[in-house]
């Protein structure tokens, strides 16, 4: 990150003695940081599957202290509406991975919907090339995603879905491509989204630093863009420490003119600060 | 396995595009010395978390700025097992006297910073271009070698002398 450079960079005016030390610190800092990060990633990978099996939602109660009234109340309310949860790995990609899994799981046997999504997946490449992206690297990612969609269309089984989305090489391709979906939509609609980006960053810069690189976390802006780009209605239930005992529901419509009264989500997620999981009514 | 042919296809195309940089009219000059495609058996095993293989590419950059434009400098591009989701690691094999390269050949290029800039759609040609750009336009504020950075700013004649001497001594052929 640029801040690392700013903290430890060498100024030409430093006298050689101190400059040497700060150069070594810079070197060590960067190495250490990478090492630490790799360590954390390995630990996370060992203890957290990319996507878990369906877990009874009542187990969520054990995640919070029994005397934590705010959270226990919220969990109780959640249990009234939903029965199961699938946990996703905490690796900064959880929103996209949950989206991919939830969407494909819901449409395992819906050939029309899968065909529609396959078409969008295919066409995105040309959109990106028009935006100035390199064709062969985008195709590299797209082709694996097409393969996954085709595998699922062939046998519509949950086993195939899990094989494809829970093994990291295949799964990461889908995450990378959903990030591209999001990025393209933001860029094509840049006049609208410019207003919602902090620090006056351009949409292009935002996409380069906050959307496309792996492990960058997702905010509302990412969710809006992806649900619209993919044409998939999504419901997110927010659970946090705020005092109100009711859960906040946020519906993301697939199309602009959808009336809210008739909203039916294709995917439902639970959002707790920094993390998204999948929710199921049955 | 099909995903492996997908990854192989990427590797093959990446190397093809790197080879094209040898052309006389190429905007960035790079001479490919060694790639995984040289050994078909090794190339067949794709970089991937499951195989744990990393692929190595060796090639010479031909900078345009003085004094580096008098020689070529070999760099090693290592593709980690998680490529393209993790960036390649780039290091100088040939010694180069430059503020942004340390004595182990390590270089710091923003594009390769996995925290900020690396994207799965970035190509190896982009990487090589970024390295050559850094050599041709030193970034003193982000120097990896403090002594050389100091010298570059405060005693440019001495820097020029030493850099030229190093290029003549250590630099490789540009053919």
Short mmCIF file of C-alpha atoms in Angstrom, two decimals:
data_model
loop_
_atom_site.label_atom_id
_atom_site.label_comp_id
_atom_site.label_asym_id
_atom_site.label_seq_id
_atom_site.Cartn_x
_atom_site.Cartn_y
_atom_site.Cartn_z
CA UNK A 1 0.00 0.00 0.00
CA UNK A 2 1.22 3.49 -0.71
CA UNK A 3 1.10 4.35 2.98
CA UNK A 4 3.85 1.86 3.72
CA UNK A 5 6.09 3.72 1.30
CA UNK A 6 5.23 7.04 2.83
CA UNK A 7 6.03 5.88 6.32
CA UNK A 8 9.36 4.30 5.63
CA UNK A 9 10.57 5.82 2.39
CA UNK A 10 14.00 7.24 2.15
CA UNK A 11 14.34 10.94 1.66
CA UNK A 12 17.33 12.13 -0.28
CA UNK A 13 18.09 14.53 2.55
CA UNK A 14 18.55 11.83 5.18
CA UNK A 15 22.10 11.38 6.30
CA UNK A 16 23.39 8.01 5.26
CA UNK A 17 23.33 6.49 8.75
CA UNK A 18 19.62 6.95 9.41
CA UNK A 19 18.75 6.35 5.78
CA UNK A 20 20.34 2.92 5.95
CA UNK A 21 18.22 2.01 8.96
CA UNK A 22 14.98 3.22 7.47
CA UNK A 23 15.71 1.41 4.21
CA UNK A 24 16.23 -1.79 6.15
CA UNK A 25 13.04 -1.14 8.09
CA UNK A 26 11.15 -0.67 4.86
CA UNK A 27 12.56 -3.93 3.56
CA UNK A 28 11.76 -5.78 6.76
CA UNK A 29 8.32 -4.19 7.12
CA UNK A 30 7.26 -5.26 3.67
CA UNK A 31 8.65 -8.78 4.06
CA UNK A 32 7.15 -9.17 7.52
CA UNK A 33 3.81 -7.88 6.38
CA UNK A 34 3.72 -10.31 3.48
CA UNK A 35 4.83 -13.15 5.74
CA UNK A 36 2.20 -12.33 8.34
CA UNK A 37 -0.46 -12.04 5.72
CA UNK A 38 0.47 -15.37 4.21
CA UNK A 39 0.38 -16.94 7.65
CA UNK A 40 -3.09 -15.57 8.38
CA UNK A 41 -4.32 -16.72 5.00
CA UNK A 42 -3.00 -20.23 5.54
CA UNK A 43 -4.62 -20.43 8.98
CA UNK A 44 -7.92 -19.17 7.64
CA UNK A 45 -7.76 -21.65 4.78
CA UNK A 46 -7.14 -24.52 7.17
CA UNK A 47 -9.96 -23.69 9.56
CA UNK A 48 -12.63 -22.20 7.29
CA UNK A 49 -14.06 -23.89 4.19
CA UNK A 50 -14.78 -21.54 1.31
CA UNK A 51 -18.48 -22.27 1.78
CA UNK A 52 -19.77 -24.41 4.62
CA UNK A 53 -22.57 -26.93 4.63
CA UNK A 54 -26.03 -25.72 5.67
CA UNK A 55 -25.89 -25.14 9.40
CA UNK A 56 -29.01 -24.82 11.57
CA UNK A 57 -29.35 -21.15 12.35
CA UNK A 58 -29.92 -21.82 16.05
CA UNK A 59 -26.19 -22.46 16.29
CA UNK A 60 -25.69 -18.73 15.81
CA UNK A 61 -26.81 -18.27 19.40
CA UNK A 62 -23.58 -19.89 20.53
CA UNK A 63 -21.56 -17.25 18.77
CA UNK A 64 -22.65 -14.59 21.21
CA UNK A 65 -22.41 -14.47 24.97
CA UNK A 66 -25.63 -15.69 26.55
CA UNK A 67 -25.97 -12.38 28.36
CA UNK A 68 -25.40 -10.27 25.24
CA UNK A 69 -29.03 -9.19 25.05
CA UNK A 70 -28.74 -7.07 21.92
CA UNK A 71 -27.33 -9.88 19.82
CA UNK A 72 -29.36 -12.70 21.40
CA UNK A 73 -32.56 -10.76 20.66
CA UNK A 74 -31.49 -10.24 17.09
CA UNK A 75 -30.53 -13.86 16.62
CA UNK A 76 -33.92 -14.91 18.01
CA UNK A 77 -35.65 -12.71 15.51
CA UNK A 78 -33.51 -14.07 12.71
CA UNK A 79 -34.40 -17.63 13.68
CA UNK A 80 -38.09 -16.78 13.31
CA UNK A 81 -37.54 -16.00 9.64
CA UNK A 82 -34.66 -18.27 8.56
CA UNK A 83 -33.68 -21.83 9.28
CA UNK A 84 -30.18 -22.32 7.93
CA UNK A 85 -26.97 -20.48 7.36
CA UNK A 86 -23.97 -21.27 5.18
CA UNK A 87 -20.80 -19.69 6.43
CA UNK A 88 -18.29 -18.29 3.95
CA UNK A 89 -14.55 -17.95 4.42
CA UNK A 90 -13.43 -14.62 5.83
CA UNK A 91 -11.03 -13.67 3.08
CA UNK A 92 -12.42 -10.41 1.71
CA UNK A 93 -14.09 -12.29 -1.14
CA UNK A 94 -17.06 -13.54 0.87
CA UNK A 95 -19.70 -11.34 -0.75
CA UNK A 96 -18.85 -12.49 -4.25
CA UNK A 97 -18.44 -16.12 -3.28
CA UNK A 98 -21.75 -16.13 -1.40
CA UNK A 99 -23.41 -14.46 -4.39
CA UNK A 100 -22.07 -17.05 -6.81
CA UNK A 101 -22.96 -20.01 -4.64
CA UNK A 102 -26.39 -18.69 -3.62
CA UNK A 103 -27.29 -17.84 -7.20
CA UNK A 104 -26.21 -21.13 -8.74
CA UNK A 105 -27.69 -23.16 -5.89
CA UNK A 106 -31.04 -21.46 -6.34
CA UNK A 107 -31.00 -22.09 -10.09
CA UNK A 108 -29.52 -25.58 -10.26
CA UNK A 109 -32.44 -26.82 -12.29
CA UNK A 110 -33.56 -23.60 -13.91
CA UNK A 111 -32.20 -23.94 -17.44
CA UNK A 112 -33.66 -20.64 -18.62
CA UNK A 113 -32.08 -18.65 -15.83
CA UNK A 114 -28.72 -20.39 -16.23
CA UNK A 115 -28.81 -19.72 -19.96
CA UNK A 116 -29.53 -16.05 -19.30
CA UNK A 117 -26.61 -15.83 -16.90
CA UNK A 118 -24.35 -17.73 -19.27
CA UNK A 119 -25.14 -15.20 -21.98
CA UNK A 120 -24.32 -12.29 -19.66
CA UNK A 121 -21.08 -14.00 -18.66
CA UNK A 122 -20.15 -14.46 -22.28
CA UNK A 123 -21.01 -10.90 -23.31
CA UNK A 124 -19.16 -9.25 -20.46
CA UNK A 125 -15.86 -9.97 -22.17
CA UNK A 126 -16.69 -7.74 -25.13
CA UNK A 127 -17.95 -5.00 -22.81
CA UNK A 128 -14.64 -5.08 -20.98
CA UNK A 129 -12.59 -5.06 -24.17
CA UNK A 130 -14.57 -1.99 -25.24
CA UNK A 131 -13.61 -0.40 -21.91
CA UNK A 132 -9.97 -1.02 -22.74
CA UNK A 133 -9.29 -4.33 -21.02
CA UNK A 134 -6.88 -6.93 -22.35
CA UNK A 135 -8.84 -9.60 -24.19
CA UNK A 136 -6.80 -12.69 -23.41
CA UNK A 137 -6.61 -12.25 -19.66
CA UNK A 138 -10.35 -11.52 -19.40
CA UNK A 139 -11.05 -14.57 -21.57
CA UNK A 140 -8.85 -16.65 -19.29
CA UNK A 141 -11.17 -15.90 -16.38
CA UNK A 142 -14.39 -16.01 -18.39
CA UNK A 143 -13.73 -19.40 -19.90
CA UNK A 144 -13.45 -21.10 -16.52
CA UNK A 145 -16.69 -19.47 -15.38
CA UNK A 146 -18.44 -20.66 -18.56
CA UNK A 147 -17.09 -24.13 -17.89
CA UNK A 148 -18.52 -24.06 -14.37
CA UNK A 149 -21.93 -22.90 -15.58
CA UNK A 150 -21.92 -25.64 -18.20
CA UNK A 151 -20.93 -28.28 -15.63
CA UNK A 152 -23.85 -27.24 -13.47
CA UNK A 153 -26.31 -27.07 -16.33
CA UNK A 154 -25.39 -30.60 -17.31
CA UNK A 155 -26.35 -32.36 -14.11
CA UNK A 156 -27.94 -29.74 -11.85
CA UNK A 157 -26.53 -31.44 -8.77
CA UNK A 158 -25.47 -29.86 -5.53
CA UNK A 159 -22.35 -32.06 -5.60
CA UNK A 160 -21.16 -30.47 -8.84
CA UNK A 161 -21.91 -27.04 -7.41
CA UNK A 162 -19.88 -27.72 -4.30
CA UNK A 163 -17.02 -29.28 -6.29
CA UNK A 164 -16.78 -26.17 -8.44
CA UNK A 165 -17.29 -23.44 -5.87
CA UNK A 166 -15.56 -24.95 -2.88
CA UNK A 167 -12.24 -25.78 -4.52
CA UNK A 168 -10.16 -22.67 -4.49
CA UNK A 169 -8.81 -22.56 -8.00
CA UNK A 170 -12.17 -22.81 -9.74
CA UNK A 171 -13.93 -20.79 -7.09
CA UNK A 172 -11.51 -17.86 -7.30
CA UNK A 173 -12.16 -17.55 -11.03
CA UNK A 174 -15.84 -16.98 -10.33
CA UNK A 175 -15.00 -14.39 -7.66
CA UNK A 176 -12.63 -12.61 -10.05
CA UNK A 177 -15.25 -12.57 -12.79
CA UNK A 178 -18.01 -11.24 -10.52
CA UNK A 179 -15.60 -8.46 -9.59
CA UNK A 180 -15.29 -7.70 -13.29
CA UNK A 181 -19.08 -7.69 -13.65
CA UNK A 182 -19.22 -5.15 -10.84
CA UNK A 183 -16.39 -3.05 -12.25
CA UNK A 184 -17.84 -2.90 -15.77
CA UNK A 185 -21.24 -1.83 -14.45
CA UNK A 186 -19.72 0.92 -12.32
CA UNK A 187 -17.67 2.24 -15.24
CA UNK A 188 -20.53 2.13 -17.72
CA UNK A 189 -22.67 4.08 -15.23
CA UNK A 190 -19.89 6.26 -13.94
CA UNK A 191 -21.81 9.56 -13.87
CA UNK A 192 -24.26 8.05 -11.42
CA UNK A 193 -21.76 6.25 -9.21
CA UNK A 194 -19.17 9.05 -9.06
CA UNK A 195 -21.38 10.77 -6.52
CA UNK A 196 -21.18 7.86 -4.11
CA UNK A 197 -17.45 7.33 -4.02
CA UNK A 198 -15.52 8.78 -1.12
CA UNK A 199 -12.45 11.00 -1.41
CA UNK A 200 -13.54 12.14 -4.87
CA UNK A 201 -11.85 9.13 -6.40
CA UNK A 202 -12.73 8.53 -10.02
CA UNK A 203 -14.83 5.46 -10.76
CA UNK A 204 -11.93 3.96 -12.73
CA UNK A 205 -9.51 4.37 -9.82
CA UNK A 206 -12.10 2.98 -7.43
CA UNK A 207 -12.53 -0.08 -9.62
CA UNK A 208 -8.77 -0.57 -9.90
CA UNK A 209 -8.20 -0.45 -6.17
CA UNK A 210 -11.46 -1.45 -4.47
CA UNK A 211 -13.24 -3.77 -6.87
CA UNK A 212 -10.97 -5.78 -9.11
CA UNK A 213 -8.09 -6.84 -6.85
CA UNK A 214 -8.90 -10.01 -4.93
CA UNK A 215 -9.75 -9.80 -1.24
CA UNK A 216 -11.05 -6.22 -1.40
CA UNK A 217 -14.17 -6.06 0.75
CA UNK A 218 -17.60 -5.12 -0.52
CA UNK A 219 -19.87 -2.22 0.35
CA UNK A 220 -23.34 -1.18 -0.77
CA UNK A 221 -21.95 0.27 -3.97
CA UNK A 222 -20.49 -3.10 -4.98
CA UNK A 223 -23.75 -4.86 -4.17
CA UNK A 224 -25.88 -2.41 -6.14
CA UNK A 225 -23.62 -2.72 -9.16
CA UNK A 226 -23.43 -6.51 -9.16
CA UNK A 227 -27.14 -7.15 -8.58
CA UNK A 228 -27.98 -4.80 -11.44
CA UNK A 229 -25.25 -6.12 -13.71
CA UNK A 230 -26.31 -9.73 -13.17
CA UNK A 231 -30.04 -8.96 -12.94
CA UNK A 232 -30.34 -10.83 -9.65
CA UNK A 233 -32.54 -9.61 -6.77
CA UNK A 234 -30.76 -9.86 -3.44
CA UNK A 235 -31.88 -9.38 0.16
CA UNK A 236 -29.35 -8.54 2.85
CA UNK A 237 -30.21 -8.75 6.53
CA UNK A 238 -27.99 -6.50 8.64
CA UNK A 239 -27.07 -7.54 12.13
CA UNK A 240 -24.85 -5.29 14.21
CA UNK A 241 -24.45 -3.79 17.65
CA UNK A 242 -26.94 -0.99 17.15
CA UNK A 243 -29.52 -0.62 19.90
CA UNK A 244 -32.64 -1.24 17.83
CA UNK A 245 -33.74 -4.79 18.39
CA UNK A 246 -35.18 -5.22 14.91
CA UNK A 247 -33.02 -6.45 12.11
CA UNK A 248 -32.53 -4.15 9.15
CA UNK A 249 -33.49 -5.55 5.78
CA UNK A 250 -32.03 -4.11 2.62
CA UNK A 251 -33.45 -5.23 -0.71
CA UNK A 252 -31.38 -4.81 -3.85
CA UNK A 253 -33.61 -4.89 -6.92
CA UNK A 254 -32.37 -6.47 -10.12
CA UNK A 255 -33.93 -3.71 -12.22
CA UNK A 256 -34.52 -0.03 -11.57
CA UNK A 257 -38.24 -0.03 -12.09
CA UNK A 258 -39.08 -2.96 -9.85
CA UNK A 259 -41.80 -2.09 -7.32
CA UNK A 260 -40.68 -2.86 -3.78
CA UNK A 261 -43.97 -4.51 -2.79
CA UNK A 262 -43.43 -7.42 -5.11
CA UNK A 263 -39.74 -7.93 -4.33
CA UNK A 264 -38.72 -11.58 -4.19
CA UNK A 265 -35.06 -12.22 -3.48
CA UNK A 266 -33.22 -14.92 -5.36
CA UNK A 267 -30.45 -14.86 -2.76
CA UNK A 268 -30.53 -13.85 0.91
CA UNK A 269 -27.44 -12.94 2.87
CA UNK A 270 -26.66 -12.12 6.47
CA UNK A 271 -24.34 -9.17 6.91
CA UNK A 272 -22.39 -8.70 10.11
CA UNK A 273 -19.69 -6.02 10.08
CA UNK A 274 -17.07 -7.10 7.57
CA UNK A 275 -18.68 -10.36 6.56
CA UNK A 276 -21.45 -11.93 4.46
CA UNK A 277 -23.03 -15.38 4.90
CA UNK A 278 -25.92 -17.09 3.11
CA UNK A 279 -29.35 -17.48 4.73
CA UNK A 280 -32.09 -20.00 3.94
CA UNK A 281 -35.76 -20.14 4.83
CA UNK A 282 -35.67 -23.91 4.39
CA UNK B 1 -8.53 -31.44 -16.34
CA UNK B 2 -10.09 -28.55 -18.20
CA UNK B 3 -9.16 -25.89 -15.70
CA UNK B 4 -5.56 -26.91 -16.29
CA UNK B 5 -5.90 -26.31 -20.01
CA UNK B 6 -7.41 -22.95 -19.13
CA UNK B 7 -4.41 -22.08 -17.02
CA UNK B 8 -2.03 -23.46 -19.61
CA UNK B 9 -3.71 -21.41 -22.32
CA UNK B 10 -3.06 -18.32 -20.25
CA UNK B 11 0.57 -19.27 -19.71
CA UNK B 12 1.06 -20.00 -23.39
CA UNK B 13 -0.50 -16.70 -24.45
CA UNK B 14 1.46 -14.76 -21.82
CA UNK B 15 4.71 -16.22 -23.11
CA UNK B 16 3.74 -15.62 -26.74
CA UNK B 17 3.06 -11.97 -25.94
CA UNK B 18 6.37 -11.68 -24.09
CA UNK B 19 8.20 -13.14 -27.10
CA UNK B 20 6.71 -10.50 -29.36
CA UNK B 21 8.42 -7.80 -27.28
CA UNK B 22 11.68 -8.84 -28.98
CA UNK B 23 10.49 -7.23 -32.22
CA UNK B 24 12.45 -4.14 -33.27
CA UNK B 25 9.36 -1.93 -33.30
CA UNK B 26 8.16 -3.02 -29.88
CA UNK B 27 7.52 -0.09 -27.52
CA UNK B 28 9.14 -2.00 -24.66
CA UNK B 29 12.09 -4.28 -25.41
CA UNK B 30 12.30 -7.65 -23.73
CA UNK B 31 14.24 -10.75 -24.80
CA UNK B 32 12.82 -14.02 -23.53
CA UNK B 33 15.62 -16.33 -22.38
CA UNK B 34 13.81 -19.16 -20.67
CA UNK B 35 10.21 -20.12 -20.12
CA UNK B 36 8.24 -23.13 -18.83
CA UNK B 37 7.28 -23.91 -22.44
CA UNK B 38 10.87 -24.95 -23.09
CA UNK B 39 10.06 -28.12 -21.17
CA UNK B 40 6.68 -29.52 -22.30
CA UNK B 41 6.38 -31.88 -19.34
CA UNK B 42 6.86 -29.09 -16.82
CA UNK B 43 4.53 -26.76 -18.71
CA UNK B 44 1.77 -29.35 -18.51
CA UNK B 45 1.58 -28.96 -14.75
CA UNK B 46 -0.22 -25.72 -14.27
CA UNK B 47 0.41 -23.20 -11.57
CA UNK B 48 -2.31 -24.03 -9.14
CA UNK B 49 -2.94 -24.35 -5.47
CA UNK B 50 -3.38 -28.09 -5.82
CA UNK B 51 -0.19 -28.79 -7.73
CA UNK B 52 1.87 -26.30 -5.76
CA UNK B 53 3.96 -25.63 -8.85
CA UNK B 54 5.35 -22.23 -9.58
CA UNK B 55 6.59 -21.34 -13.04
CA UNK B 56 9.69 -19.28 -13.73
CA UNK B 57 10.36 -17.05 -16.71
CA UNK B 58 13.75 -15.48 -17.41
CA UNK B 59 14.30 -12.63 -19.80
CA UNK B 60 16.36 -9.52 -20.45
CA UNK B 61 14.97 -6.02 -20.33
CA UNK B 62 16.49 -3.41 -22.60
CA UNK B 63 15.98 -0.02 -20.93
CA UNK B 64 16.02 3.16 -23.03
CA UNK B 65 17.53 5.59 -20.52
CA UNK B 66 21.22 6.31 -20.10
CA UNK B 67 23.40 4.51 -19.02
CA UNK B 68 21.19 1.42 -18.91
CA UNK B 69 20.52 1.60 -22.64
CA UNK B 70 23.99 0.21 -23.21
CA UNK B 71 23.23 -3.23 -21.89
CA UNK B 72 20.49 -5.73 -21.14
CA UNK B 73 19.54 -6.90 -17.64
CA UNK B 74 18.08 -10.27 -16.92
CA UNK B 75 15.06 -10.50 -14.65
CA UNK B 76 13.31 -13.51 -13.18
CA UNK B 77 9.51 -13.60 -13.20
CA UNK B 78 8.16 -16.23 -10.84
CA UNK B 79 4.50 -17.17 -11.11
CA UNK B 80 3.26 -18.38 -7.72
CA UNK B 81 0.98 -21.36 -7.32
CA UNK B 82 -2.01 -19.00 -6.89
CA UNK B 83 -1.36 -17.08 -10.12
CA UNK B 84 -3.24 -15.14 -11.44
CA UNK B 85 -4.87 -14.41 -8.08
CA UNK B 86 -1.52 -13.55 -6.54
CA UNK B 87 1.00 -11.39 -8.40
CA UNK B 88 4.21 -12.71 -9.96
CA UNK B 89 7.45 -12.09 -8.06
CA UNK B 90 10.03 -10.17 -10.06
CA UNK B 91 13.73 -9.87 -9.26
CA UNK B 92 16.86 -8.83 -11.11
CA UNK B 93 19.29 -11.63 -11.86
CA UNK B 94 21.80 -9.25 -13.45
CA UNK B 95 23.26 -6.72 -11.08
CA UNK B 96 22.02 -3.21 -11.79
CA UNK B 97 23.14 -0.01 -10.08
CA UNK B 98 19.82 1.76 -9.58
CA UNK B 99 18.02 3.53 -6.70
CA UNK B 100 14.96 1.27 -6.98
CA UNK B 101 16.77 -2.09 -6.98
CA UNK B 102 18.37 -3.46 -3.83
CA UNK B 103 21.55 -5.49 -3.63
CA UNK B 104 19.58 -8.74 -3.78
CA UNK B 105 17.94 -7.70 -7.03
CA UNK B 106 14.62 -6.95 -5.38
CA UNK B 107 12.47 -4.29 -6.97
CA UNK B 108 9.34 -2.56 -5.71
CA UNK B 109 6.69 -2.06 -8.38
CA UNK B 110 3.20 -0.82 -7.45
CA UNK B 111 1.54 -3.05 -10.01
CA UNK B 112 2.83 -6.13 -8.20
CA UNK B 113 1.63 -5.02 -4.81
CA UNK B 114 -0.95 -7.61 -3.88
CA UNK B 115 -2.60 -5.31 -1.37
CA UNK B 116 -3.48 -2.60 -3.80
CA UNK B 117 -3.00 -3.01 -7.45
CA UNK B 118 -2.55 -6.55 -8.62
CA UNK B 119 -5.55 -7.80 -10.59
CA UNK B 120 -6.03 -11.23 -12.12
CA UNK B 121 -6.43 -9.56 -15.53
CA UNK B 122 -3.01 -7.87 -15.44
CA UNK B 123 -0.68 -9.46 -18.00
CA UNK B 124 3.03 -10.24 -17.79
CA UNK B 125 3.63 -7.73 -20.58
CA UNK B 126 2.12 -5.08 -18.25
CA UNK B 127 4.54 -6.29 -15.58
CA UNK B 128 7.59 -6.05 -17.82
CA UNK B 129 6.50 -2.59 -18.99
CA UNK B 130 6.19 -1.45 -15.37
CA UNK B 131 9.68 -2.74 -14.54
CA UNK B 132 11.29 -1.05 -17.56
CA UNK B 133 9.39 2.13 -16.79
CA UNK B 134 10.76 2.17 -13.26
CA UNK B 135 14.33 1.65 -14.49
CA UNK B 136 13.96 4.43 -17.05
CA UNK B 137 12.25 6.77 -14.56
CA UNK B 138 13.72 6.23 -11.10
CA UNK B 139 11.41 6.97 -8.18
CA UNK B 140 13.70 8.52 -5.60
CA UNK B 141 10.92 8.87 -3.03
CA UNK B 142 10.46 5.13 -3.02
CA UNK B 143 14.07 4.08 -3.28
CA UNK B 144 15.07 0.62 -2.12
CA UNK B 145 18.73 1.58 -1.94
CA UNK B 146 19.28 4.62 0.25
CA UNK B 147 22.94 5.14 -0.60
CA UNK B 148 22.35 5.13 -4.33
CA UNK B 149 19.29 7.33 -3.97
CA UNK B 150 21.33 9.83 -1.99
CA UNK B 151 24.07 9.79 -4.55
CA UNK B 152 21.60 10.16 -7.43
CA UNK B 153 20.17 13.31 -5.88
CA UNK B 154 23.23 14.92 -4.31
CA UNK B 155 26.14 13.76 -6.41
CA UNK B 156 24.77 13.00 -9.84
CA UNK B 157 28.15 12.95 -11.56
CA UNK B 158 29.35 10.25 -9.20
CA UNK B 159 26.14 8.28 -9.72
CA UNK B 160 26.48 8.52 -13.49
CA UNK B 161 30.09 7.35 -13.30
CA UNK B 162 29.31 4.38 -11.06
CA UNK B 163 26.18 3.40 -12.95
CA UNK B 164 28.02 3.42 -16.26
CA UNK B 165 30.89 1.39 -14.81
CA UNK B 166 28.46 -1.15 -13.41
CA UNK B 167 26.57 -1.39 -16.71
CA UNK B 168 29.81 -2.04 -18.59
CA UNK B 169 30.96 -4.61 -16.08
CA UNK B 170 27.76 -6.49 -15.31
CA UNK B 171 25.39 -5.71 -18.15
CA UNK B 172 24.49 -8.39 -20.69
CA UNK B 173 24.31 -8.28 -24.44
CA UNK B 174 21.29 -6.59 -26.02
CA UNK B 175 21.03 -9.22 -28.73
#
